[in-house]
Amino acid sequence: VKDAIERCEKNIPNAKNKFFIIEDTSVKIHALSNEEEYPGVDIKYWMQENDFLSIDKQLKNLGSNRQVTVRSDLVLILPSSIQKQIKGTYITFTSSVSGNISEKEYEIKTQPLYPWLSSITFDKWFIPKGCEIPLSALPIEMADLHDFRAGAFKEMLHFLEKNKIKPNDKIAVCSY
């Protein structure tokens, strides 16, 4: 969080007086996780180094436990004018969705209007509980119902409403 704040302050004019949001995704593949979740927040790098066949083989060798939990951590950095009211510089919101890693590889095409539903993210293998195909292959209406970020964003909106905080044009978007 500290690093992200420093980067935004360096690149966004008057950043201390703006809200900004950091979102990070974490994946716990239960069969590959011991005390800590694995691959965790390193999922983006892990995906670059692993393909479906190697993961499928590992899971089969470990008894075919395909359970997975995908978590979103959303951090809302508060403008300095609100930090005293809230008694902190940021608030964290978390949500997760459970399901399984698919038993076969699907041909996924990235949806141009919804690029997070893609063929390069873990969503191409993640089948949310109650679904039969991966998140990336679901129609947007269904994908929205199973989006692991949704709960965190709803919590954040509830927090803002409860504290009568109305973000205006003072919202910065910082890519991290």
PDB file of C-alpha atoms in Angstrom:
ATOM      1  CA  VAL A   1       0.000   0.000   0.000  1.00  0.00           C
ATOM      2  CA  LYS A   2       2.803   2.373   0.916  1.00  0.00           C
ATOM      3  CA  ASP A   3       4.533   1.755  -2.420  1.00  0.00           C
ATOM      4  CA  ALA A   4       1.295   2.340  -4.343  1.00  0.00           C
ATOM      5  CA  ILE A   5       0.641   5.594  -2.475  1.00  0.00           C
ATOM      6  CA  GLU A   6       4.165   6.808  -3.269  1.00  0.00           C
ATOM      7  CA  ARG A   7       3.748   5.942  -6.961  1.00  0.00           C
ATOM      8  CA  CYS A   8       0.427   7.746  -7.200  1.00  0.00           C
ATOM      9  CA  GLU A   9       1.755  10.813  -5.412  1.00  0.00           C
ATOM     10  CA  LYS A  10       4.631  10.879  -7.900  1.00  0.00           C
ATOM     11  CA  ASN A  11       2.390  10.550 -10.976  1.00  0.00           C
ATOM     12  CA  ILE A  12      -0.968  12.123 -10.065  1.00  0.00           C
ATOM     13  CA  PRO A  13      -1.188  15.865  -9.403  1.00  0.00           C
ATOM     14  CA  ASN A  14      -2.543  16.663  -5.937  1.00  0.00           C
ATOM     15  CA  ALA A  15      -2.890  12.932  -5.132  1.00  0.00           C
ATOM     16  CA  LYS A  16      -3.102  13.524  -1.364  1.00  0.00           C
ATOM     17  CA  ASN A  17      -6.474  15.181  -1.907  1.00  0.00           C
ATOM     18  CA  LYS A  18      -7.951  12.365  -4.004  1.00  0.00           C
ATOM     19  CA  PHE A  19      -9.399   8.931  -3.458  1.00  0.00           C
ATOM     20  CA  PHE A  20      -7.727   6.081  -5.232  1.00  0.00           C
ATOM     21  CA  ILE A  21      -8.272   2.366  -5.380  1.00  0.00           C
ATOM     22  CA  ILE A  22      -5.901  -0.582  -5.484  1.00  0.00           C
ATOM     23  CA  GLU A  23      -7.281  -4.031  -6.304  1.00  0.00           C
ATOM     24  CA  ASP A  24      -5.270  -7.226  -6.117  1.00  0.00           C
ATOM     25  CA  THR A  25      -6.409 -10.761  -6.767  1.00  0.00           C
ATOM     26  CA  SER A  26      -5.207 -13.814  -4.875  1.00  0.00           C
ATOM     27  CA  VAL A  27      -5.792 -17.479  -5.690  1.00  0.00           C
ATOM     28  CA  LYS A  28      -5.641 -20.425  -3.322  1.00  0.00           C
ATOM     29  CA  ILE A  29      -5.422 -23.784  -5.052  1.00  0.00           C
ATOM     30  CA  HIS A  30      -6.271 -25.948  -2.053  1.00  0.00           C
ATOM     31  CA  ALA A  31      -4.302 -29.039  -3.162  1.00  0.00           C
ATOM     32  CA  LEU A  32      -1.150 -26.954  -3.657  1.00  0.00           C
ATOM     33  CA  SER A  33      -1.538 -24.797  -0.536  1.00  0.00           C
ATOM     34  CA  ASN A  34      -0.280 -25.655   2.904  1.00  0.00           C
ATOM     35  CA  GLU A  35      -0.376 -22.989   5.602  1.00  0.00           C
ATOM     36  CA  GLU A  36      -0.213 -20.154   3.079  1.00  0.00           C
ATOM     37  CA  GLU A  37      -2.350 -19.791  -0.007  1.00  0.00           C
ATOM     38  CA  TYR A  38      -0.649 -20.783  -3.230  1.00  0.00           C
ATOM     39  CA  PRO A  39      -0.036 -19.231  -5.740  1.00  0.00           C
ATOM     40  CA  GLY A  40      -1.560 -16.339  -3.790  1.00  0.00           C
ATOM     41  CA  VAL A  41      -1.082 -12.794  -5.063  1.00  0.00           C
ATOM     42  CA  ASP A  42       1.604 -14.046  -7.450  1.00  0.00           C
ATOM     43  CA  ILE A  43      -1.123 -15.573  -9.637  1.00  0.00           C
ATOM     44  CA  LYS A  44      -0.274 -13.313 -12.605  1.00  0.00           C
ATOM     45  CA  TYR A  45       3.334 -14.554 -12.698  1.00  0.00           C
ATOM     46  CA  TRP A  46       2.337 -18.135 -11.891  1.00  0.00           C
ATOM     47  CA  MET A  47      -0.012 -18.141 -14.903  1.00  0.00           C
ATOM     48  CA  GLN A  48       2.893 -17.163 -17.177  1.00  0.00           C
ATOM     49  CA  GLU A  49       4.908 -20.160 -15.985  1.00  0.00           C
ATOM     50  CA  ASN A  50       2.196 -22.848 -15.938  1.00  0.00           C
ATOM     51  CA  ASP A  51      -0.091 -24.378 -18.504  1.00  0.00           C
ATOM     52  CA  PHE A  52      -3.270 -26.392 -18.091  1.00  0.00           C
ATOM     53  CA  LEU A  53      -1.656 -29.795 -18.700  1.00  0.00           C
ATOM     54  CA  SER A  54       1.029 -29.313 -16.027  1.00  0.00           C
ATOM     55  CA  ILE A  55      -1.505 -28.110 -13.439  1.00  0.00           C
ATOM     56  CA  ASP A  56      -3.927 -30.897 -14.309  1.00  0.00           C
ATOM     57  CA  LYS A  57      -1.142 -33.468 -13.871  1.00  0.00           C
ATOM     58  CA  GLN A  58      -0.109 -32.009 -10.488  1.00  0.00           C
ATOM     59  CA  LEU A  59      -3.690 -32.052  -9.236  1.00  0.00           C
ATOM     60  CA  LYS A  60      -4.256 -35.641 -10.399  1.00  0.00           C
ATOM     61  CA  ASN A  61      -1.019 -36.720  -8.675  1.00  0.00           C
ATOM     62  CA  LEU A  62      -2.275 -35.104  -5.457  1.00  0.00           C
ATOM     63  CA  GLY A  63      -5.640 -36.903  -5.464  1.00  0.00           C
ATOM     64  CA  SER A  64      -7.603 -34.685  -7.875  1.00  0.00           C
ATOM     65  CA  ASN A  65      -8.649 -32.054  -5.329  1.00  0.00           C
ATOM     66  CA  ARG A  66      -9.556 -29.230  -7.721  1.00  0.00           C
ATOM     67  CA  GLN A  67     -10.963 -26.830  -5.100  1.00  0.00           C
ATOM     68  CA  VAL A  68      -9.922 -23.226  -5.443  1.00  0.00           C
ATOM     69  CA  THR A  69     -10.769 -19.910  -3.788  1.00  0.00           C
ATOM     70  CA  VAL A  70     -10.306 -16.634  -5.640  1.00  0.00           C
ATOM     71  CA  ARG A  71     -10.080 -13.547  -3.424  1.00  0.00           C
ATOM     72  CA  SER A  72     -10.112  -9.838  -4.153  1.00  0.00           C
ATOM     73  CA  ASP A  73      -8.525  -7.312  -1.812  1.00  0.00           C
ATOM     74  CA  LEU A  74      -9.638  -3.782  -2.520  1.00  0.00           C
ATOM     75  CA  VAL A  75      -7.852  -0.895  -0.824  1.00  0.00           C
ATOM     76  CA  LEU A  76      -9.467   2.549  -0.806  1.00  0.00           C
ATOM     77  CA  ILE A  77      -6.849   5.230  -0.155  1.00  0.00           C
ATOM     78  CA  LEU A  78      -8.545   8.211   1.451  1.00  0.00           C
ATOM     79  CA  PRO A  79      -7.860  11.867   0.717  1.00  0.00           C
ATOM     80  CA  SER A  80      -6.133  13.689   3.555  1.00  0.00           C
ATOM     81  CA  SER A  81      -9.310  15.718   4.246  1.00  0.00           C
ATOM     82  CA  ILE A  82     -11.185  12.530   5.243  1.00  0.00           C
ATOM     83  CA  GLN A  83      -8.416  10.630   7.029  1.00  0.00           C
ATOM     84  CA  LYS A  84      -9.134  12.304  10.389  1.00  0.00           C
ATOM     85  CA  GLN A  85     -12.860  11.506  10.154  1.00  0.00           C
ATOM     86  CA  ILE A  86     -12.134   7.837   9.402  1.00  0.00           C
ATOM     87  CA  LYS A  87      -9.018   7.625  11.601  1.00  0.00           C
ATOM     88  CA  GLY A  88      -6.829   6.036   8.953  1.00  0.00           C
ATOM     89  CA  THR A  89      -5.200   6.552   5.579  1.00  0.00           C
ATOM     90  CA  TYR A  90      -6.929   3.634   3.884  1.00  0.00           C
ATOM     91  CA  ILE A  91      -9.660   1.012   4.279  1.00  0.00           C
ATOM     92  CA  THR A  92      -9.454  -2.584   3.005  1.00  0.00           C
ATOM     93  CA  PHE A  93     -12.406  -4.581   1.665  1.00  0.00           C
ATOM     94  CA  THR A  94     -12.250  -8.281   0.812  1.00  0.00           C
ATOM     95  CA  SER A  95     -14.477 -10.771  -0.981  1.00  0.00           C
ATOM     96  CA  SER A  96     -14.007 -14.236  -2.427  1.00  0.00           C
ATOM     97  CA  VAL A  97     -15.639 -16.898  -4.547  1.00  0.00           C
ATOM     98  CA  SER A  98     -15.020 -20.642  -4.323  1.00  0.00           C
ATOM     99  CA  GLY A  99     -15.150 -23.235  -7.039  1.00  0.00           C
ATOM    100  CA  ASN A 100     -12.935 -25.662  -8.900  1.00  0.00           C
ATOM    101  CA  ILE A 101     -10.252 -25.741 -11.526  1.00  0.00           C
ATOM    102  CA  SER A 102     -11.788 -27.133 -14.702  1.00  0.00           C
ATOM    103  CA  GLU A 103     -11.125 -30.744 -15.651  1.00  0.00           C
ATOM    104  CA  LYS A 104     -10.533 -29.823 -19.265  1.00  0.00           C
ATOM    105  CA  GLU A 105      -9.132 -26.861 -21.104  1.00  0.00           C
ATOM    106  CA  TYR A 106     -11.681 -24.654 -22.817  1.00  0.00           C
ATOM    107  CA  GLU A 107     -11.084 -22.486 -25.849  1.00  0.00           C
ATOM    108  CA  ILE A 108     -11.692 -19.013 -24.488  1.00  0.00           C
ATOM    109  CA  LYS A 109     -11.902 -15.841 -26.527  1.00  0.00           C
ATOM    110  CA  THR A 110     -11.322 -12.588 -24.697  1.00  0.00           C
ATOM    111  CA  GLN A 111     -14.534 -10.604 -24.645  1.00  0.00           C
ATOM    112  CA  PRO A 112     -13.719  -7.174 -26.102  1.00  0.00           C
ATOM    113  CA  LEU A 113     -16.234  -5.328 -23.908  1.00  0.00           C
ATOM    114  CA  TYR A 114     -15.219  -7.304 -20.785  1.00  0.00           C
ATOM    115  CA  PRO A 115     -11.449  -7.871 -21.115  1.00  0.00           C
ATOM    116  CA  TRP A 116     -11.119  -9.395 -17.639  1.00  0.00           C
ATOM    117  CA  LEU A 117     -13.001 -12.394 -19.038  1.00  0.00           C
ATOM    118  CA  SER A 118      -9.992 -13.508 -21.006  1.00  0.00           C
ATOM    119  CA  SER A 119      -7.901 -16.400 -22.181  1.00  0.00           C
ATOM    120  CA  ILE A 120      -4.821 -15.239 -20.235  1.00  0.00           C
ATOM    121  CA  THR A 121      -6.084 -14.984 -16.655  1.00  0.00           C
ATOM    122  CA  PHE A 122      -6.887 -17.680 -14.107  1.00  0.00           C
ATOM    123  CA  ASP A 123     -10.570 -17.087 -14.920  1.00  0.00           C
ATOM    124  CA  LYS A 124     -10.098 -19.355 -17.959  1.00  0.00           C
ATOM    125  CA  TRP A 125      -9.686 -22.351 -15.595  1.00  0.00           C
ATOM    126  CA  PHE A 126     -11.847 -21.188 -12.666  1.00  0.00           C
ATOM    127  CA  ILE A 127     -15.334 -22.689 -12.547  1.00  0.00           C
ATOM    128  CA  PRO A 128     -17.322 -20.902  -9.814  1.00  0.00           C
ATOM    129  CA  LYS A 129     -19.450 -23.057  -7.525  1.00  0.00           C
ATOM    130  CA  GLY A 130     -22.780 -23.748  -9.214  1.00  0.00           C
ATOM    131  CA  CYS A 131     -21.422 -23.265 -12.747  1.00  0.00           C
ATOM    132  CA  GLU A 132     -20.371 -25.779 -15.364  1.00  0.00           C
ATOM    133  CA  ILE A 133     -17.909 -23.694 -17.384  1.00  0.00           C
ATOM    134  CA  PRO A 134     -15.081 -21.302 -16.483  1.00  0.00           C
ATOM    135  CA  LEU A 135     -15.767 -17.721 -15.445  1.00  0.00           C
ATOM    136  CA  SER A 136     -14.187 -16.389 -18.665  1.00  0.00           C
ATOM    137  CA  ALA A 137     -16.634 -18.421 -20.782  1.00  0.00           C
ATOM    138  CA  LEU A 138     -19.778 -17.318 -18.942  1.00  0.00           C
ATOM    139  CA  PRO A 139     -22.144 -14.735 -20.433  1.00  0.00           C
ATOM    140  CA  ILE A 140     -21.531 -11.375 -18.750  1.00  0.00           C
ATOM    141  CA  GLU A 141     -24.784 -11.588 -16.739  1.00  0.00           C
ATOM    142  CA  MET A 142     -23.614 -14.854 -15.160  1.00  0.00           C
ATOM    143  CA  ALA A 143     -19.980 -13.753 -14.840  1.00  0.00           C
ATOM    144  CA  ASP A 144     -21.120 -10.684 -12.883  1.00  0.00           C
ATOM    145  CA  LEU A 145     -22.982 -12.923 -10.415  1.00  0.00           C
ATOM    146  CA  HIS A 146     -19.775 -14.869  -9.713  1.00  0.00           C
ATOM    147  CA  ASP A 147     -17.239 -12.041  -9.873  1.00  0.00           C
ATOM    148  CA  PHE A 148     -14.927 -12.338  -6.862  1.00  0.00           C
ATOM    149  CA  ARG A 149     -14.422  -8.541  -6.806  1.00  0.00           C
ATOM    150  CA  ALA A 150     -18.106  -7.662  -6.548  1.00  0.00           C
ATOM    151  CA  GLY A 151     -18.463  -8.160  -2.799  1.00  0.00           C
ATOM    152  CA  ALA A 152     -15.449  -5.970  -2.027  1.00  0.00           C
ATOM    153  CA  PHE A 153     -16.771  -3.164  -4.238  1.00  0.00           C
ATOM    154  CA  LYS A 154     -20.229  -3.434  -2.631  1.00  0.00           C
ATOM    155  CA  GLU A 155     -18.625  -3.225   0.834  1.00  0.00           C
ATOM    156  CA  MET A 156     -16.698  -0.133  -0.254  1.00  0.00           C
ATOM    157  CA  LEU A 157     -19.833   1.564  -1.577  1.00  0.00           C
ATOM    158  CA  HIS A 158     -21.688   0.713   1.636  1.00  0.00           C
ATOM    159  CA  PHE A 159     -18.811   2.199   3.669  1.00  0.00           C
ATOM    160  CA  LEU A 160     -18.902   5.417   1.627  1.00  0.00           C
ATOM    161  CA  GLU A 161     -22.688   5.726   1.958  1.00  0.00           C
ATOM    162  CA  LYS A 162     -22.660   4.927   5.693  1.00  0.00           C
ATOM    163  CA  ASN A 163     -20.041   7.618   6.312  1.00  0.00           C
ATOM    164  CA  LYS A 164     -21.776  10.068   3.970  1.00  0.00           C
ATOM    165  CA  ILE A 165     -18.681  10.321   1.806  1.00  0.00           C
ATOM    166  CA  LYS A 166     -19.418  11.355  -1.744  1.00  0.00           C
ATOM    167  CA  PRO A 167     -16.413  11.023  -4.007  1.00  0.00           C
ATOM    168  CA  ASN A 168     -16.520  13.650  -6.721  1.00  0.00           C
ATOM    169  CA  ASP A 169     -14.006  14.377  -9.420  1.00  0.00           C
ATOM    170  CA  LYS A 170     -11.222  13.740  -6.918  1.00  0.00           C
ATOM    171  CA  ILE A 171     -10.786  10.081  -7.815  1.00  0.00           C
ATOM    172  CA  ALA A 172      -7.448   8.937  -9.182  1.00  0.00           C
ATOM    173  CA  VAL A 173      -6.881   5.684 -10.982  1.00  0.00           C
ATOM    174  CA  CYS A 174      -3.412   4.282 -10.469  1.00  0.00           C
ATOM    175  CA  SER A 175      -2.359   1.125 -12.207  1.00  0.00           C
ATOM    176  CA  TYR A 176      -0.277  -1.088  -9.906  1.00  0.00           C
TER     177      TYR A 176
END
